[in-house]
Amino acid sequence: MLDANPGNNCWKSKPKFHATPLYTMLDETGLTADYNRWNFTAGPWLWGPAAQDPWYTRSSMAGLRIGGFRTEEYTAGAYTAIRSDYRDAVVGADAKLFGAHREFGVNWEARIAGPWGGLDGAGGPQRASVYARHIWRESSSLYLPPLLYDEFFATYQDNFLPYARTRGGDRWDRLWMAGWHARLNLYTPTGIPSAGCGPT
């Protein structure tokens, strides 16, 4: 339908900018963000893994984050935070690209401060991961992973742990890993409305 006043026609949605007192994973969901535009958020950040990936476990973190989110299309962000697992400070970035039953993601972190150093002569230790996921069945949860998916992944990680106080053990410096992972998640209840059943 043609606009009655073409002079004020604006079909490109403007991005939404939001400064929040507490940035959580719920700020990057389809039910809490504007659907038809980029949503940019910044503020103090709390994050924890809702489900552990067996090939790339991320720590709970508290810090500052700035991120962009567009429902069912993209999400990306950069952060600086304190990690609980290693009691250190890191900078990092992550991004996801969504498609029809597809998800591609990347994450990178590097230590900038902490009670112990990194590798000799290499600055602070770093870690990174990339994955390509096929989603067979989505989840209704805002924070849990899909009910059924499989993915190919690759990771790189320096050793973030402190050096041993005594000699005798072999210390690995860096770790590469790649593989295929499948997951069936039954934590989120699903119902069968046509059968009149409750959660199964």
mmCIF file of C-alpha atoms in Angstrom:
data_model
loop_
_atom_site.group_PDB
_atom_site.id
_atom_site.type_symbol
_atom_site.label_atom_id
_atom_site.label_comp_id
_atom_site.label_asym_id
_atom_site.label_seq_id
_atom_site.Cartn_x
_atom_site.Cartn_y
_atom_site.Cartn_z
ATOM 1 C CA MET A 1 0.000 0.000 0.000
ATOM 2 C CA LEU A 2 1.387 3.388 -0.958
ATOM 3 C CA ASP A 3 2.039 5.891 1.780
ATOM 4 C CA ALA A 4 -0.356 8.839 1.789
ATOM 5 C CA ASN A 5 2.584 11.108 2.559
ATOM 6 C CA PRO A 6 5.745 9.793 0.815
ATOM 7 C CA GLY A 7 7.806 12.580 2.359
ATOM 8 C CA ASN A 8 7.782 10.956 5.810
ATOM 9 C CA ASN A 9 8.100 7.342 4.657
ATOM 10 C CA CYS A 10 10.831 5.481 6.567
ATOM 11 C CA TRP A 11 11.130 1.766 5.816
ATOM 12 C CA LYS A 12 14.573 1.298 7.340
ATOM 13 C CA SER A 13 14.243 0.809 11.091
ATOM 14 C CA LYS A 14 16.587 2.844 13.267
ATOM 15 C CA PRO A 15 18.791 1.033 15.806
ATOM 16 C CA LYS A 16 17.838 1.118 19.462
ATOM 17 C CA PHE A 17 20.487 2.145 22.009
ATOM 18 C CA HIS A 18 20.072 1.207 25.659
ATOM 19 C CA ALA A 19 22.242 1.710 28.742
ATOM 20 C CA THR A 20 21.235 -0.821 31.364
ATOM 21 C CA PRO A 21 22.035 -1.021 35.092
ATOM 22 C CA LEU A 22 22.548 -4.790 34.717
ATOM 23 C CA TYR A 23 23.368 -6.539 31.436
ATOM 24 C CA THR A 24 22.431 -10.249 31.432
ATOM 25 C CA MET A 25 21.819 -12.933 28.820
ATOM 26 C CA LEU A 26 18.116 -12.001 28.895
ATOM 27 C CA ASP A 27 18.972 -8.704 27.151
ATOM 28 C CA GLU A 28 19.783 -10.726 24.030
ATOM 29 C CA THR A 29 16.585 -12.705 23.433
ATOM 30 C CA GLY A 30 13.741 -12.335 20.965
ATOM 31 C CA LEU A 31 11.181 -11.596 23.706
ATOM 32 C CA THR A 32 13.109 -8.805 25.422
ATOM 33 C CA ALA A 33 14.511 -6.885 22.423
ATOM 34 C CA ASP A 34 12.883 -5.049 19.530
ATOM 35 C CA TYR A 35 12.328 -7.534 16.728
ATOM 36 C CA ASN A 36 12.804 -5.468 13.577
ATOM 37 C CA ARG A 37 15.967 -3.529 14.403
ATOM 38 C CA TRP A 38 19.460 -3.689 15.863
ATOM 39 C CA ASN A 39 19.448 -3.474 19.665
ATOM 40 C CA PHE A 40 22.670 -2.072 21.161
ATOM 41 C CA THR A 41 23.116 -2.429 24.916
ATOM 42 C CA ALA A 42 25.911 -1.441 27.293
ATOM 43 C CA GLY A 43 26.387 -1.662 31.030
ATOM 44 C CA PRO A 44 27.600 -3.733 33.983
ATOM 45 C CA TRP A 45 27.468 -7.392 32.982
ATOM 46 C CA LEU A 46 26.808 -10.687 34.752
ATOM 47 C CA TRP A 47 27.133 -13.928 32.803
ATOM 48 C CA GLY A 48 27.140 -17.613 33.643
ATOM 49 C CA PRO A 49 26.940 -20.731 31.492
ATOM 50 C CA ALA A 50 23.359 -22.014 31.366
ATOM 51 C CA ALA A 51 24.641 -25.360 30.076
ATOM 52 C CA GLN A 52 28.201 -26.643 29.946
ATOM 53 C CA ASP A 53 29.714 -27.330 26.554
ATOM 54 C CA PRO A 54 31.912 -30.422 26.893
ATOM 55 C CA TRP A 55 34.441 -29.008 24.436
ATOM 56 C CA TYR A 56 34.631 -25.347 25.589
ATOM 57 C CA THR A 57 33.593 -24.561 29.147
ATOM 58 C CA ARG A 58 33.281 -20.845 29.864
ATOM 59 C CA SER A 59 33.556 -19.386 33.344
ATOM 60 C CA SER A 60 31.019 -17.267 35.203
ATOM 61 C CA MET A 61 31.969 -13.623 34.724
ATOM 62 C CA ALA A 62 31.217 -10.143 36.074
ATOM 63 C CA GLY A 63 32.338 -6.974 34.315
ATOM 64 C CA LEU A 64 31.334 -4.544 31.566
ATOM 65 C CA ARG A 65 29.890 -5.388 28.147
ATOM 66 C CA ILE A 66 28.695 -3.680 25.008
ATOM 67 C CA GLY A 67 26.687 -5.773 22.593
ATOM 68 C CA GLY A 68 24.487 -5.723 19.531
ATOM 69 C CA PHE A 69 21.534 -8.041 18.905
ATOM 70 C CA ARG A 70 19.092 -8.548 16.039
ATOM 71 C CA THR A 71 16.472 -11.244 16.593
ATOM 72 C CA GLU A 72 17.056 -14.470 14.661
ATOM 73 C CA GLU A 73 19.901 -12.873 12.676
ATOM 74 C CA TYR A 74 22.982 -11.695 14.586
ATOM 75 C CA THR A 75 24.409 -11.095 18.026
ATOM 76 C CA ALA A 76 27.866 -9.778 18.875
ATOM 77 C CA GLY A 77 29.614 -8.186 21.814
ATOM 78 C CA ALA A 78 32.864 -7.205 23.506
ATOM 79 C CA TYR A 79 33.581 -7.322 27.219
ATOM 80 C CA THR A 80 36.081 -7.009 30.014
ATOM 81 C CA ALA A 81 35.370 -9.067 33.107
ATOM 82 C CA ILE A 82 36.607 -10.974 36.142
ATOM 83 C CA ARG A 83 36.384 -14.766 35.692
ATOM 84 C CA SER A 84 35.465 -16.826 38.739
ATOM 85 C CA ASP A 85 37.223 -20.035 37.647
ATOM 86 C CA TYR A 86 40.692 -18.483 37.338
ATOM 87 C CA ARG A 87 40.247 -15.347 39.505
ATOM 88 C CA ASP A 88 41.698 -13.211 36.707
ATOM 89 C CA ALA A 89 40.633 -10.343 34.440
ATOM 90 C CA VAL A 90 40.095 -10.849 30.720
ATOM 91 C CA VAL A 91 39.012 -9.018 27.598
ATOM 92 C CA GLY A 92 36.919 -10.905 25.102
ATOM 93 C CA ALA A 93 34.541 -10.856 22.184
ATOM 94 C CA ASP A 94 31.837 -13.178 20.892
ATOM 95 C CA ALA A 95 29.486 -13.317 17.938
ATOM 96 C CA LYS A 96 26.737 -15.538 16.538
ATOM 97 C CA LEU A 97 25.108 -15.707 13.129
ATOM 98 C CA PHE A 98 21.694 -17.373 12.866
ATOM 99 C CA GLY A 99 20.061 -18.988 9.844
ATOM 100 C CA ALA A 100 17.289 -21.474 9.114
ATOM 101 C CA HIS A 101 18.071 -24.235 11.635
ATOM 102 C CA ARG A 102 21.702 -23.089 11.647
ATOM 103 C CA GLU A 103 23.937 -21.258 14.086
ATOM 104 C CA PHE A 104 27.566 -20.178 13.683
ATOM 105 C CA GLY A 105 29.504 -18.818 16.635
ATOM 106 C CA VAL A 106 32.926 -17.610 17.745
ATOM 107 C CA ASN A 107 34.423 -16.598 21.106
ATOM 108 C CA TRP A 108 37.852 -15.183 22.069
ATOM 109 C CA GLU A 109 39.322 -14.292 25.468
ATOM 110 C CA ALA A 110 42.730 -13.054 26.638
ATOM 111 C CA ARG A 111 44.004 -12.521 30.181
ATOM 112 C CA ILE A 112 44.961 -8.928 31.043
ATOM 113 C CA ALA A 113 45.496 -9.223 34.814
ATOM 114 C CA GLY A 114 45.565 -11.824 37.534
ATOM 115 C CA PRO A 115 47.522 -13.374 40.388
ATOM 116 C CA TRP A 116 49.792 -15.253 37.969
ATOM 117 C CA GLY A 117 51.220 -14.642 34.526
ATOM 118 C CA GLY A 118 50.824 -16.446 31.261
ATOM 119 C CA LEU A 119 53.227 -18.268 29.022
ATOM 120 C CA ASP A 120 56.865 -17.196 29.076
ATOM 121 C CA GLY A 121 57.496 -14.516 26.481
ATOM 122 C CA ALA A 122 54.023 -14.770 24.964
ATOM 123 C CA GLY A 123 52.078 -12.199 26.980
ATOM 124 C CA GLY A 124 48.766 -13.191 28.516
ATOM 125 C CA PRO A 125 47.285 -16.567 27.630
ATOM 126 C CA GLN A 126 44.406 -16.661 25.157
ATOM 127 C CA ARG A 127 41.598 -18.983 24.167
ATOM 128 C CA ALA A 128 39.228 -19.102 21.216
ATOM 129 C CA SER A 129 36.512 -21.300 19.758
ATOM 130 C CA VAL A 130 34.453 -21.495 16.587
ATOM 131 C CA TYR A 131 31.503 -23.769 15.820
ATOM 132 C CA ALA A 132 28.867 -24.509 13.180
ATOM 133 C CA ARG A 133 25.638 -25.941 14.613
ATOM 134 C CA HIS A 134 22.647 -27.632 12.966
ATOM 135 C CA ILE A 135 19.516 -27.323 15.115
ATOM 136 C CA TRP A 136 17.120 -30.249 14.723
ATOM 137 C CA ARG A 137 14.632 -29.065 17.333
ATOM 138 C CA GLU A 138 14.443 -25.654 18.985
ATOM 139 C CA SER A 139 13.835 -25.021 22.674
ATOM 140 C CA SER A 140 11.180 -22.768 24.178
ATOM 141 C CA SER A 141 13.649 -21.642 26.856
ATOM 142 C CA LEU A 142 15.201 -18.168 26.809
ATOM 143 C CA TYR A 143 18.567 -19.388 28.076
ATOM 144 C CA LEU A 144 18.942 -23.169 27.574
ATOM 145 C CA PRO A 145 20.409 -24.615 24.363
ATOM 146 C CA PRO A 146 18.180 -26.217 21.697
ATOM 147 C CA LEU A 147 16.493 -29.514 22.517
ATOM 148 C CA LEU A 148 18.372 -31.410 19.809
ATOM 149 C CA TYR A 149 21.403 -30.272 17.824
ATOM 150 C CA ASP A 150 24.748 -31.354 16.485
ATOM 151 C CA GLU A 151 27.797 -29.247 15.657
ATOM 152 C CA PHE A 152 31.344 -29.182 14.360
ATOM 153 C CA PHE A 153 33.796 -27.219 16.494
ATOM 154 C CA ALA A 154 37.422 -26.154 16.815
ATOM 155 C CA THR A 155 39.134 -24.628 19.857
ATOM 156 C CA TYR A 156 42.525 -23.238 20.844
ATOM 157 C CA GLN A 157 43.593 -22.646 24.449
ATOM 158 C CA ASP A 158 46.760 -21.587 26.228
ATOM 159 C CA ASN A 159 47.318 -22.851 29.754
ATOM 160 C CA PHE A 160 45.682 -20.405 32.196
ATOM 161 C CA LEU A 161 46.662 -22.390 35.314
ATOM 162 C CA PRO A 162 49.605 -21.331 37.515
ATOM 163 C CA TYR A 163 53.010 -22.969 37.261
ATOM 164 C CA ALA A 164 53.701 -25.820 39.683
ATOM 165 C CA ARG A 165 55.668 -24.898 42.815
ATOM 166 C CA THR A 166 57.672 -28.103 42.653
ATOM 167 C CA ARG A 167 59.190 -29.924 39.695
ATOM 168 C CA GLY A 168 58.080 -33.308 38.496
ATOM 169 C CA GLY A 169 55.022 -32.819 36.297
ATOM 170 C CA ASP A 170 54.766 -32.087 32.606
ATOM 171 C CA ARG A 171 52.926 -28.836 31.914
ATOM 172 C CA TRP A 172 51.126 -28.432 28.617
ATOM 173 C CA ASP A 173 51.467 -24.990 27.053
ATOM 174 C CA ARG A 174 48.654 -24.975 24.514
ATOM 175 C CA LEU A 175 45.825 -27.220 23.416
ATOM 176 C CA TRP A 176 44.134 -27.599 20.035
ATOM 177 C CA MET A 177 40.913 -29.527 19.684
ATOM 178 C CA ALA A 178 38.395 -30.182 16.895
ATOM 179 C CA GLY A 179 35.508 -32.571 16.513
ATOM 180 C CA TRP A 180 31.802 -33.227 16.255
ATOM 181 C CA HIS A 181 29.355 -32.975 19.151
ATOM 182 C CA ALA A 182 25.663 -33.929 19.430
ATOM 183 C CA ARG A 183 23.298 -33.126 22.291
ATOM 184 C CA LEU A 184 19.756 -34.081 23.257
ATOM 185 C CA ASN A 185 18.582 -31.731 26.008
ATOM 186 C CA LEU A 186 15.538 -32.920 27.966
ATOM 187 C CA TYR A 187 15.710 -30.252 30.709
ATOM 188 C CA THR A 188 13.043 -28.087 29.041
ATOM 189 C CA PRO A 189 9.557 -29.664 29.367
ATOM 190 C CA THR A 190 7.432 -29.998 26.248
ATOM 191 C CA GLY A 191 3.743 -30.779 26.005
ATOM 192 C CA ILE A 192 1.502 -32.470 23.470
ATOM 193 C CA PRO A 193 -1.593 -30.224 23.220
ATOM 194 C CA SER A 194 -3.505 -32.572 20.901
ATOM 195 C CA ALA A 195 -3.184 -35.422 23.404
ATOM 196 C CA GLY A 196 -4.124 -33.273 26.387
ATOM 197 C CA CYS A 197 -0.923 -34.222 28.170
ATOM 198 C CA GLY A 198 1.091 -32.143 30.559
ATOM 199 C CA PRO A 199 4.845 -31.739 30.378
ATOM 200 C CA THR A 200 6.678 -34.836 29.186
#
